Amino acid sequence: MNRENMINILEKVSNKNDLCYISSKTKYSLELSYAIKYNEKFLMVADTCDYEYDGYIIIKWENIEEIEYNKRAIFESKIIKNENGKPDIENVIDIKLDSYKTIFNHFLNKNENITIYCDSCSEKYVDEDTTTALNIGKIIEIKDDYIVFKRFDGVGKWYPENKIYYSDISEILFGDRYTRIILIIEKGCWYDK
C-alpha cells in the first residue's frame, strides 16, 4: 500500500476518532490503533488492548506495510466508545516527531521509562548480557546516531548501559500498562541499579 493511501485513511479515521488496523514490517505488529499524529518520518498512534487504551507507539513510516479502516476496526471502535467514551486525541502529550533526537529528548527530560524494540540488533553493540530486541528502561544520553540506554528485565534487574543505534529501532512504546507497571516494580526492586 502506498503512503498517500495510508495518509488518506489516517485523515479519515482521525476526523471520526476511530481505530484503524496498522500492520508493520516489524515482528511487533501495531494492529488496532488510533492515529495521533504523523509527519514525513514518523507515525504516532495510541495503542489498544482488550478494548482499552494502552499507551502510545512511534514507528518510522518505512516500517509500515498497510493501514486499513476495515469492519473489525469499525466494530472495535464502537465497543471502545461505548465502554470508555470517545478518545481525547486533542489532549495527547506533545512530542515533536522531527527526529529520533527530539523524540528521545522528550523522554530524557522527563526521566520516563520507555520500551524500544529493535528488530535487528546491530552487531555494533550486541552483547548477550546487555542488549536484546526488547529494551525497557531509561535513556541516559543522546548522541547523533545512537542513545545510551540502561535497561532492566522483568524481575527488576538492571543491566550495564548500552548503545541503541537509531538505524536499529523498530518501535518506541511509552505510557502502556507494562512499562508503567515495571516503573512501580523498579522503585521496589531488590537489585542494585
GROMACS .gro file of N, CA and C in nm, residues 34-191:
model
  474
   34TYR      N    1  -0.533   0.416   1.735
   34TYR     CA    2  -0.583   0.549   1.699
   34TYR      C    3  -0.467   0.630   1.643
   35ALA      N    4  -0.488   0.693   1.528
   35ALA     CA    5  -0.386   0.780   1.471
   35ALA      C    6  -0.381   0.908   1.553
   36ILE      N    7  -0.264   0.943   1.602
   36ILE     CA    8  -0.247   1.064   1.682
   36ILE      C    9  -0.187   1.175   1.598
   37LYS      N   10  -0.068   1.149   1.544
   37LYS     CA   11  -0.002   1.249   1.460
   37LYS      C   12   0.101   1.179   1.373
   38TYR      N   13   0.140   1.249   1.268
   38TYR     CA   14   0.239   1.194   1.177
   38TYR      C   15   0.304   1.307   1.101
   39ASN      N   16   0.420   1.277   1.047
   39ASN     CA   17   0.488   1.367   0.955
   39ASN      C   18   0.553   1.280   0.848
   40GLU      N   19   0.649   1.333   0.776
   40GLU     CA   20   0.709   1.255   0.668
   40GLU      C   21   0.798   1.142   0.719
   41LYS      N   22   0.839   1.145   0.848
   41LYS     CA   23   0.930   1.045   0.902
   41LYS      C   24   0.862   0.942   0.991
   42PHE      N   25   0.769   0.988   1.078
   42PHE     CA   26   0.715   0.903   1.183
   42PHE      C   27   0.563   0.907   1.189
   43LEU      N   28   0.508   0.801   1.247
   43LEU     CA   29   0.366   0.794   1.280
   43LEU      C   30   0.356   0.763   1.429
   44MET      N   31   0.271   0.837   1.499
   44MET     CA   32   0.246   0.812   1.641
   44MET      C   33   0.101   0.772   1.657
   45VAL      N   34   0.080   0.660   1.726
   45VAL     CA   35  -0.057   0.610   1.747
   45VAL      C   36  -0.081   0.584   1.895
   46ALA      N   37  -0.208   0.585   1.933
   46ALA     CA   38  -0.249   0.537   2.065
   46ALA      C   39  -0.288   0.392   2.046
   47ASP      N   40  -0.226   0.304   2.121
   47ASP     CA   41  -0.247   0.160   2.107
   47ASP      C   42  -0.367   0.116   2.190
   48THR      N   43  -0.423   0.001   2.156
   48THR     CA   44  -0.534  -0.055   2.233
   48THR      C   45  -0.504  -0.201   2.269
   49CYS      N   46  -0.564  -0.243   2.379
   49CYS     CA   47  -0.554  -0.381   2.423
   49CYS      C   48  -0.679  -0.412   2.503
   50ASP      N   49  -0.749  -0.518   2.468
   50ASP     CA   50  -0.871  -0.558   2.538
   50ASP      C   51  -0.970  -0.443   2.550
   51TYR      N   52  -0.992  -0.371   2.442
   51TYR     CA   53  -1.089  -0.262   2.434
   51TYR      C   54  -1.057  -0.144   2.524
   52GLU      N   55  -0.930  -0.124   2.556
   52GLU     CA   56  -0.888  -0.009   2.635
   52GLU      C   57  -0.767   0.054   2.569
   53TYR      N   58  -0.746   0.181   2.598
   53TYR     CA   59  -0.627   0.248   2.552
   53TYR      C   60  -0.508   0.190   2.626
   54ASP      N   61  -0.395   0.173   2.558
   54ASP     CA   62  -0.279   0.113   2.624
   54ASP      C   63  -0.150   0.177   2.575
   55GLY      N   64  -0.135   0.304   2.601
   55GLY     CA   65  -0.011   0.372   2.569
   55GLY      C   66   0.001   0.413   2.424
   56TYR      N   67   0.122   0.450   2.388
   56TYR     CA   68   0.150   0.507   2.256
   56TYR      C   69   0.266   0.435   2.191
   57ILE      N   70   0.266   0.440   2.058
   57ILE     CA   71   0.372   0.380   1.979
   57ILE      C   72   0.416   0.482   1.875
   58ILE      N   73   0.547   0.494   1.858
   58ILE     CA   74   0.604   0.575   1.750
   58ILE      C   75   0.680   0.479   1.660
   59ILE      N   76   0.653   0.488   1.530
   59ILE     CA   77   0.715   0.399   1.432
   59ILE      C   78   0.755   0.479   1.309
   60LYS      N   79   0.864   0.439   1.245
   60LYS     CA   80   0.906   0.502   1.120
   60LYS      C   81   0.811   0.458   1.008
   61TRP      N   82   0.784   0.550   0.918
   61TRP     CA   83   0.697   0.518   0.804
   61TRP      C   84   0.748   0.399   0.725
   62GLU      N   85   0.878   0.390   0.710
   62GLU     CA   86   0.933   0.283   0.626
   62GLU      C   87   0.901   0.144   0.682
   63ASN      N   88   0.863   0.134   0.809
   63ASN     CA   89   0.829   0.006   0.868
   63ASN      C   90   0.680  -0.029   0.858
   64ILE      N   91   0.599   0.062   0.805
   64ILE     CA   92   0.456   0.039   0.795
   64ILE      C   93   0.424  -0.025   0.661
   65GLU      N   94   0.353  -0.137   0.667
   65GLU     CA   95   0.314  -0.206   0.544
   65GLU      C   96   0.177  -0.162   0.494
   66GLU      N   97   0.082  -0.150   0.586
   66GLU     CA   98  -0.055  -0.125   0.545
   66GLU      C   99  -0.134  -0.060   0.658
   67ILE      N  100  -0.229   0.025   0.619
   67ILE     CA  101  -0.324   0.083   0.713
   67ILE      C  102  -0.462   0.062   0.653
   68GLU      N  103  -0.551   0.003   0.733
   68GLU     CA  104  -0.685  -0.028   0.685
   68GLU      C  105  -0.790   0.027   0.781
   69TYR      N  106  -0.899   0.070   0.725
   69TYR     CA  107  -1.019   0.103   0.802
   69TYR      C  108  -1.121  -0.003   0.763
   70ASN      N  109  -1.118  -0.115   0.835
   70ASN     CA  110  -1.198  -0.231   0.796
   70ASN      C  111  -1.311  -0.257   0.897
   71LYS      N  112  -1.388  -0.364   0.874
   71LYS     CA  113  -1.502  -0.394   0.961
   71LYS      C  114  -1.461  -0.417   1.106
   72ARG      N  115  -1.348  -0.483   1.125
   72ARG     CA  116  -1.301  -0.507   1.261
   72ARG      C  117  -1.269  -0.376   1.332
   73ALA      N  118  -1.205  -0.283   1.263
   73ALA     CA  119  -1.171  -0.153   1.322
   73ALA      C  120  -1.297  -0.074   1.356
   74ILE      N  121  -1.395  -0.078   1.269
   74ILE     CA  122  -1.521  -0.007   1.293
   74ILE      C  123  -1.592  -0.068   1.414
   75PHE      N  124  -1.600  -0.200   1.419
   75PHE     CA  125  -1.668  -0.270   1.529
   75PHE      C  126  -1.600  -0.241   1.662
   76GLU      N  127  -1.467  -0.254   1.667
   76GLU     CA  128  -1.396  -0.231   1.794
   76GLU      C  129  -1.397  -0.084   1.834
   77SER      N  130  -1.402   0.007   1.738
   77SER     CA  131  -1.416   0.150   1.770
   77SER      C  132  -1.547   0.174   1.845
   78LYS      N  133  -1.653   0.109   1.800
   78LYS     CA  134  -1.784   0.124   1.866
   78LYS      C  135  -1.781   0.067   2.007
   79ILE      N  136  -1.715  -0.046   2.024
   79ILE     CA  137  -1.706  -0.107   2.158
   79ILE      C  138  -1.631  -0.014   2.252
   80ILE      N  139  -1.517   0.035   2.209
   80ILE     CA  140  -1.436   0.122   2.296
   80ILE      C  141  -1.510   0.250   2.330
   81LYS      N  142  -1.578   0.309   2.232
   81LYS     CA  143  -1.655   0.431   2.260
   81LYS      C  144  -1.767   0.405   2.360
   82ASN      N  145  -1.833   0.290   2.349
   82ASN     CA  146  -1.939   0.256   2.445
   82ASN      C  147  -1.883   0.226   2.584
   83GLU      N  148  -1.766   0.162   2.588
   83GLU     CA  149  -1.706   0.126   2.717
   83GLU      C  150  -1.636   0.245   2.784
   84ASN      N  151  -1.562   0.321   2.706
   84ASN     CA  152  -1.474   0.423   2.763
   84ASN      C  153  -1.500   0.564   2.715
   85GLY      N  154  -1.596   0.583   2.629
   85GLY     CA  155  -1.620   0.715   2.572
   85GLY      C  156  -1.526   0.742   2.457
   86LYS      N  157  -1.545   0.856   2.394
   86LYS     CA  158  -1.465   0.894   2.279
   86LYS      C  159  -1.322   0.929   2.323
   87PRO      N  160  -1.221   0.883   2.251
   87PRO     CA  161  -1.084   0.914   2.291
   87PRO      C  162  -1.056   1.063   2.281
   88ASP      N  163  -0.978   1.115   2.373
   88ASP     CA  164  -0.945   1.257   2.378
   88ASP      C  165  -0.813   1.279   2.305
   89ILE      N  166  -0.816   1.265   2.174
   89ILE     CA  167  -0.694   1.271   2.094
   89ILE      C  168  -0.633   1.410   2.094
   90GLU      N  169  -0.715   1.514   2.109
   90GLU     CA  170  -0.662   1.650   2.107
   90GLU      C  171  -0.570   1.679   2.225
   91ASN      N  172  -0.588   1.611   2.338
   91ASN     CA  173  -0.509   1.640   2.457
   91ASN      C  174  -0.398   1.539   2.483
   92VAL      N  175  -0.352   1.474   2.380
   92VAL     CA  176  -0.242   1.378   2.394
   92VAL      C  177  -0.112   1.454   2.417
   93ILE      N  178  -0.020   1.391   2.489
   93ILE     CA  179   0.107   1.458   2.515
   93ILE      C  180   0.172   1.502   2.384
   94ASP      N  181   0.243   1.612   2.392
   94ASP     CA  182   0.301   1.671   2.271
   94ASP      C  183   0.448   1.631   2.258
   95ILE      N  184   0.473   1.544   2.166
   95ILE     CA  185   0.610   1.503   2.135
   95ILE      C  186   0.639   1.547   1.992
   96LYS      N  187   0.750   1.615   1.975
   96LYS     CA  188   0.790   1.655   1.840
   96LYS      C  189   0.849   1.534   1.770
   97LEU      N  190   0.802   1.506   1.651
   97LEU     CA  191   0.847   1.390   1.575
   97LEU      C  192   0.949   1.428   1.468
   98ASP      N  193   1.030   1.529   1.496
   98ASP     CA  194   1.127   1.577   1.397
   98ASP      C  195   1.236   1.475   1.368
   99SER      N  196   1.286   1.410   1.474
   99SER     CA  197   1.396   1.315   1.459
   99SER      C  198   1.398   1.227   1.583
  100TYR      N  199   1.480   1.122   1.579
  100TYR     CA  200   1.497   1.041   1.699
  100TYR      C  201   1.553   1.126   1.814
  101LYS      N  202   1.640   1.219   1.783
  101LYS     CA  203   1.698   1.302   1.889
  101LYS      C  204   1.589   1.383   1.960
  102THR      N  205   1.499   1.444   1.886
  102THR     CA  206   1.393   1.522   1.952
  102THR      C  207   1.296   1.433   2.028
  103ILE      N  208   1.265   1.317   1.972
  103ILE     CA  209   1.177   1.222   2.041
  103ILE      C  210   1.240   1.179   2.173
  104PHE      N  211   1.365   1.137   2.167
  104PHE     CA  212   1.431   1.086   2.288
  104PHE      C  213   1.461   1.196   2.389
  105ASN      N  214   1.482   1.319   2.345
  105ASN     CA  215   1.499   1.430   2.439
  105ASN      C  216   1.376   1.448   2.527
  106HIS      N  217   1.258   1.425   2.470
  106HIS     CA  218   1.135   1.434   2.548
  106HIS      C  219   1.140   1.339   2.667
  107PHE      N  220   1.181   1.215   2.642
  107PHE     CA  221   1.184   1.114   2.748
  107PHE      C  222   1.302   1.134   2.843
  108LEU      N  223   1.414   1.180   2.792
  108LEU     CA  224   1.529   1.209   2.878
  108LEU      C  225   1.494   1.319   2.978
  109ASN      N  226   1.430   1.424   2.930
  109ASN     CA  227   1.393   1.536   3.017
  109ASN      C  228   1.291   1.496   3.123
  110LYS      N  229   1.204   1.399   3.091
  110LYS     CA  230   1.103   1.355   3.187
  110LYS      C  231   1.151   1.239   3.274
  111ASN      N  232   1.269   1.184   3.243
  111ASN     CA  233   1.322   1.068   3.314
  111ASN      C  234   1.219   0.955   3.316
  112GLU      N  235   1.158   0.932   3.201
  112GLU     CA  236   1.048   0.836   3.189
  112GLU      C  237   1.095   0.705   3.128
  113ASN      N  238   1.045   0.594   3.182
  113ASN     CA  239   1.073   0.463   3.121
  113ASN      C  240   1.003   0.453   2.987
  114ILE      N  241   1.071   0.389   2.894
  114ILE     CA  242   1.014   0.360   2.763
  114ILE      C  243   1.057   0.220   2.723
  115THR      N  244   0.991   0.169   2.621
  115THR     CA  245   1.028   0.041   2.562
  115THR      C  246   1.073   0.067   2.419
  116ILE      N  247   1.187   0.012   2.383
  116ILE     CA  248   1.239   0.025   2.247
  116ILE      C  249   1.254  -0.115   2.189
  117TYR      N  250   1.186  -0.140   2.077
  117TYR     CA  251   1.201  -0.265   2.005
  117TYR      C  252   1.303  -0.247   1.894
  118CYS      N  253   1.391  -0.343   1.881
  118CYS     CA  254   1.489  -0.345   1.773
  118CYS      C  255   1.475  -0.479   1.700
  119ASP      N  256   1.428  -0.475   1.577
  119ASP     CA  257   1.411  -0.599   1.502
  119ASP      C  258   1.543  -0.668   1.475
  120SER      N  259   1.642  -0.589   1.437
  120SER     CA  260   1.772  -0.649   1.411
  120SER      C  261   1.876  -0.574   1.491
  121CYS      N  262   1.908  -0.628   1.606
  121CYS     CA  263   2.008  -0.565   1.691
  121CYS      C  264   2.140  -0.560   1.615
  122SER      N  265   2.198  -0.444   1.612
  122SER     CA  266   2.320  -0.424   1.535
  122SER      C  267   2.438  -0.497   1.597
  123GLU      N  268   2.523  -0.550   1.513
  123GLU     CA  269   2.646  -0.613   1.560
  123GLU      C  270   2.739  -0.512   1.625
  124LYS      N  271   2.712  -0.383   1.604
  124LYS     CA  272   2.796  -0.278   1.660
  124LYS      C  273   2.793  -0.279   1.813
  125TYR      N  274   2.683  -0.331   1.871
  125TYR     CA  275   2.672  -0.323   2.016
  125TYR      C  276   2.611  -0.445   2.082
  126VAL      N  277   2.584  -0.549   2.006
  126VAL     CA  278   2.520  -0.665   2.066
  126VAL      C  279   2.612  -0.733   2.166
  127ASP      N  280   2.558  -0.754   2.282
  127ASP     CA  281   2.626  -0.826   2.388
  127ASP      C  282   2.514  -0.901   2.459
  128GLU      N  283   2.518  -1.031   2.461
  128GLU     CA  284   2.403  -1.106   2.511
  128GLU      C  285   2.366  -1.072   2.654
  129ASP      N  286   2.456  -1.008   2.728
  129ASP     CA  287   2.423  -0.967   2.864
  129ASP      C  288   2.357  -0.831   2.872
  130THR      N  289   2.365  -0.750   2.767
  130THR     CA  290   2.315  -0.613   2.780
  130THR      C  291   2.210  -0.573   2.678
  131THR      N  292   2.204  -0.633   2.563
  131THR     CA  293   2.115  -0.583   2.460
  131THR      C  294   2.027  -0.695   2.404
  132THR      N  295   1.901  -0.665   2.394
  132THR     CA  296   1.807  -0.759   2.334
  132THR      C  297   1.720  -0.683   2.235
  133ALA      N  298   1.629  -0.755   2.173
  133ALA     CA  299   1.535  -0.689   2.083
  133ALA      C  300   1.436  -0.605   2.162
  134LEU      N  301   1.413  -0.640   2.288
  134LEU     CA  302   1.320  -0.567   2.374
  134LEU      C  303   1.401  -0.497   2.483
  135ASN      N  304   1.397  -0.365   2.482
  135ASN     CA  305   1.472  -0.286   2.578
  135ASN      C  306   1.377  -0.197   2.656
  136ILE      N  307   1.365  -0.219   2.787
  136ILE     CA  308   1.280  -0.138   2.872
  136ILE      C  309   1.369  -0.070   2.974
  137GLY      N  310   1.358   0.061   2.982
  137GLY     CA  311   1.441   0.132   3.077
  137GLY      C  312   1.443   0.280   3.049
  138LYS      N  313   1.559   0.341   3.074
  138LYS     CA  314   1.573   0.485   3.065
  138LYS      C  315   1.686   0.525   2.971
  139ILE      N  316   1.666   0.639   2.909
  139ILE     CA  317   1.770   0.699   2.827
  139ILE      C  318   1.867   0.770   2.920
  140ILE      N  319   1.994   0.744   2.900
  140ILE     CA  320   2.099   0.806   2.981
  140ILE      C  321   2.161   0.924   2.908
  141GLU      N  322   2.180   0.907   2.776
  141GLU     CA  323   2.246   1.011   2.698
  141GLU      C  324   2.202   0.998   2.553
  142ILE      N  325   2.199   1.111   2.482
  142ILE     CA  326   2.158   1.114   2.342
  142ILE      C  327   2.275   1.160   2.257
  143LYS      N  328   2.307   1.081   2.155
  143LYS     CA  329   2.415   1.113   2.062
  143LYS      C  330   2.355   1.134   1.923
  144ASP      N  331   2.440   1.165   1.824
  144ASP     CA  332   2.390   1.192   1.689
  144ASP      C  333   2.327   1.070   1.623
  145ASP      N  334   2.384   0.951   1.643
  145ASP     CA  335   2.330   0.833   1.574
  145ASP      C  336   2.289   0.718   1.668
  146TYR      N  337   2.294   0.743   1.799
  146TYR     CA  338   2.252   0.641   1.895
  146TYR      C  339   2.218   0.705   2.028
  147ILE      N  340   2.154   0.625   2.115
  147ILE     CA  341   2.132   0.667   2.253
  147ILE      C  342   2.208   0.572   2.344
  148VAL      N  343   2.243   0.620   2.461
  148VAL     CA  344   2.296   0.534   2.566
  148VAL      C  345   2.176   0.501   2.653
  149PHE      N  346   2.152   0.373   2.673
  149PHE     CA  347   2.029   0.326   2.736
  149PHE      C  348   2.063   0.231   2.850
  150LYS      N  349   1.989   0.240   2.957
  150LYS     CA  350   2.004   0.147   3.069
  150LYS      C  351   1.872   0.073   3.082
  151ARG      N  352   1.879  -0.058   3.063
  151ARG     CA  353   1.758  -0.138   3.063
  151ARG      C  354   1.751  -0.228   3.185
  152PHE      N  355   1.629  -0.273   3.213
  152PHE     CA  356   1.609  -0.371   3.318
  152PHE      C  357   1.515  -0.477   3.268
  153ASP      N  358   1.517  -0.593   3.334
  153ASP     CA  359   1.434  -0.704   3.290
  153ASP      C  360   1.308  -0.715   3.375
  154GLY      N  361   1.231  -0.820   3.352
  154GLY     CA  362   1.102  -0.839   3.417
  154GLY      C  363   1.108  -0.863   3.566
  155VAL      N  364   1.226  -0.888   3.621
  155VAL     CA  365   1.238  -0.903   3.767
  155VAL      C  366   1.311  -0.785   3.828
  156GLY      N  367   1.327  -0.677   3.753
  156GLY     CA  368   1.385  -0.556   3.806
  156GLY      C  369   1.536  -0.553   3.807
  157LYS      N  370   1.601  -0.646   3.740
  157LYS     CA  371   1.748  -0.648   3.736
  157LYS      C  372   1.795  -0.549   3.631
  158TRP      N  373   1.881  -0.456   3.673
  158TRP     CA  374   1.938  -0.357   3.582
  158TRP      C  375   2.062  -0.414   3.515
  159TYR      N  376   2.081  -0.376   3.390
  159TYR     CA  377   2.197  -0.419   3.312
  159TYR      C  378   2.287  -0.300   3.284
  160PRO      N  379   2.411  -0.326   3.246
  160PRO     CA  380   2.501  -0.214   3.214
  160PRO      C  381   2.445  -0.131   3.099
  161GLU      N  382   2.486  -0.007   3.095
  161GLU     CA  383   2.443   0.081   2.986
  161GLU      C  384   2.488   0.025   2.853
  162ASN      N  385   2.406   0.046   2.752
  162ASN     CA  386   2.441   0.000   2.618
  162ASN      C  387   2.397   0.104   2.516
  163LYS      N  388   2.448   0.092   2.396
  163LYS     CA  389   2.412   0.181   2.287
  163LYS      C  390   2.298   0.117   2.208
  164ILE      N  391   2.203   0.200   2.168
  164ILE     CA  392   2.100   0.157   2.073
  164ILE      C  393   2.105   0.255   1.957
  165TYR      N  394   2.143   0.204   1.841
  165TYR     CA  395   2.155   0.288   1.722
  165TYR      C  396   2.018   0.315   1.663
  166TYR      N  397   1.996   0.439   1.619
  166TYR     CA  398   1.867   0.477   1.560
  166TYR      C  399   1.830   0.387   1.444
  167SER      N  400   1.927   0.347   1.366
  167SER     CA  401   1.901   0.265   1.248
  167SER      C  402   1.844   0.127   1.284
  168ASP      N  403   1.861   0.082   1.408
  168ASP     CA  404   1.813  -0.049   1.451
  168ASP      C  405   1.675  -0.045   1.516
  169ILE      N  406   1.622   0.074   1.541
  169ILE     CA  407   1.496   0.087   1.616
  169ILE      C  408   1.377   0.058   1.526
  170SER      N  409   1.288  -0.028   1.575
  170SER     CA  410   1.165  -0.059   1.503
  170SER      C  411   1.047   0.022   1.557
  171GLU      N  412   1.030   0.023   1.690
  171GLU     CA  413   0.919   0.093   1.752
  171GLU      C  414   0.961   0.146   1.888
  172ILE      N  415   0.896   0.255   1.928
  172ILE     CA  416   0.914   0.312   2.062
  172ILE      C  417   0.777   0.310   2.129
  173LEU      N  418   0.768   0.248   2.246
  173LEU     CA  419   0.643   0.241   2.321
  173LEU      C  420   0.658   0.317   2.452
  174PHE      N  421   0.551   0.382   2.493
  174PHE     CA  422   0.553   0.453   2.621
  174PHE      C  423   0.409   0.471   2.670
  175GLY      N  424   0.397   0.484   2.801
  175GLY     CA  425   0.266   0.506   2.861
  175GLY      C  426   0.178   0.383   2.864
  176ASP      N  427   0.228   0.267   2.826
  176ASP     CA  428   0.148   0.145   2.824
  176ASP      C  429   0.150   0.079   2.962
  177ARG      N  430   0.057  -0.012   2.985
  177ARG     CA  431   0.045  -0.077   3.116
  177ARG      C  432   0.173  -0.147   3.158
  178TYR      N  433   0.235  -0.219   3.069
  178TYR     CA  434   0.354  -0.296   3.104
  178TYR      C  435   0.467  -0.204   3.152
  179THR      N  436   0.494  -0.099   3.075
  179THR     CA  437   0.601  -0.007   3.112
  179THR      C  438   0.569   0.066   3.242
  180ARG      N  439   0.442   0.103   3.262
  180ARG     CA  440   0.403   0.170   3.387
  180ARG      C  441   0.416   0.076   3.506
  181ILE      N  442   0.376  -0.051   3.489
  181ILE     CA  443   0.387  -0.148   3.598
  181ILE      C  444   0.534  -0.171   3.633
  182ILE      N  445   0.618  -0.182   3.531
  182ILE     CA  446   0.760  -0.200   3.555
  182ILE      C  447   0.816  -0.080   3.631
  183LEU      N  448   0.766   0.039   3.607
  183LEU     CA  449   0.810   0.157   3.680
  183LEU      C  450   0.782   0.140   3.829
  184ILE      N  451   0.667   0.086   3.862
  184ILE     CA  452   0.633   0.061   4.003
  184ILE      C  453   0.726  -0.044   4.061
  185ILE      N  454   0.750  -0.151   3.987
  185ILE     CA  455   0.839  -0.257   4.032
  185ILE      C  456   0.980  -0.202   4.051
  186GLU      N  457   1.021  -0.113   3.958
  186GLU     CA  458   1.156  -0.056   3.962
  186GLU      C  459   1.182   0.012   4.097
  187LYS      N  460   1.085   0.082   4.148
  187LYS     CA  461   1.104   0.154   4.274
  187LYS      C  462   1.126   0.059   4.391
  188GLY      N  463   1.079  -0.066   4.380
  188GLY     CA  464   1.095  -0.160   4.490
  188GLY      C  465   1.181  -0.280   4.457
  189CYS      N  466   1.257  -0.272   4.347
  189CYS     CA  467   1.335  -0.390   4.308
  189CYS      C  468   1.450  -0.414   4.403
  190TRP      N  469   1.492  -0.538   4.413
  190TRP     CA  470   1.595  -0.577   4.509
  190TRP      C  471   1.735  -0.575   4.448
  191TYR      N  472   1.746  -0.555   4.320
  191TYR     CA  473   1.879  -0.548   4.258
  191TYR      C  474   1.934  -0.408   4.268
   0.00000   0.00000   0.00000
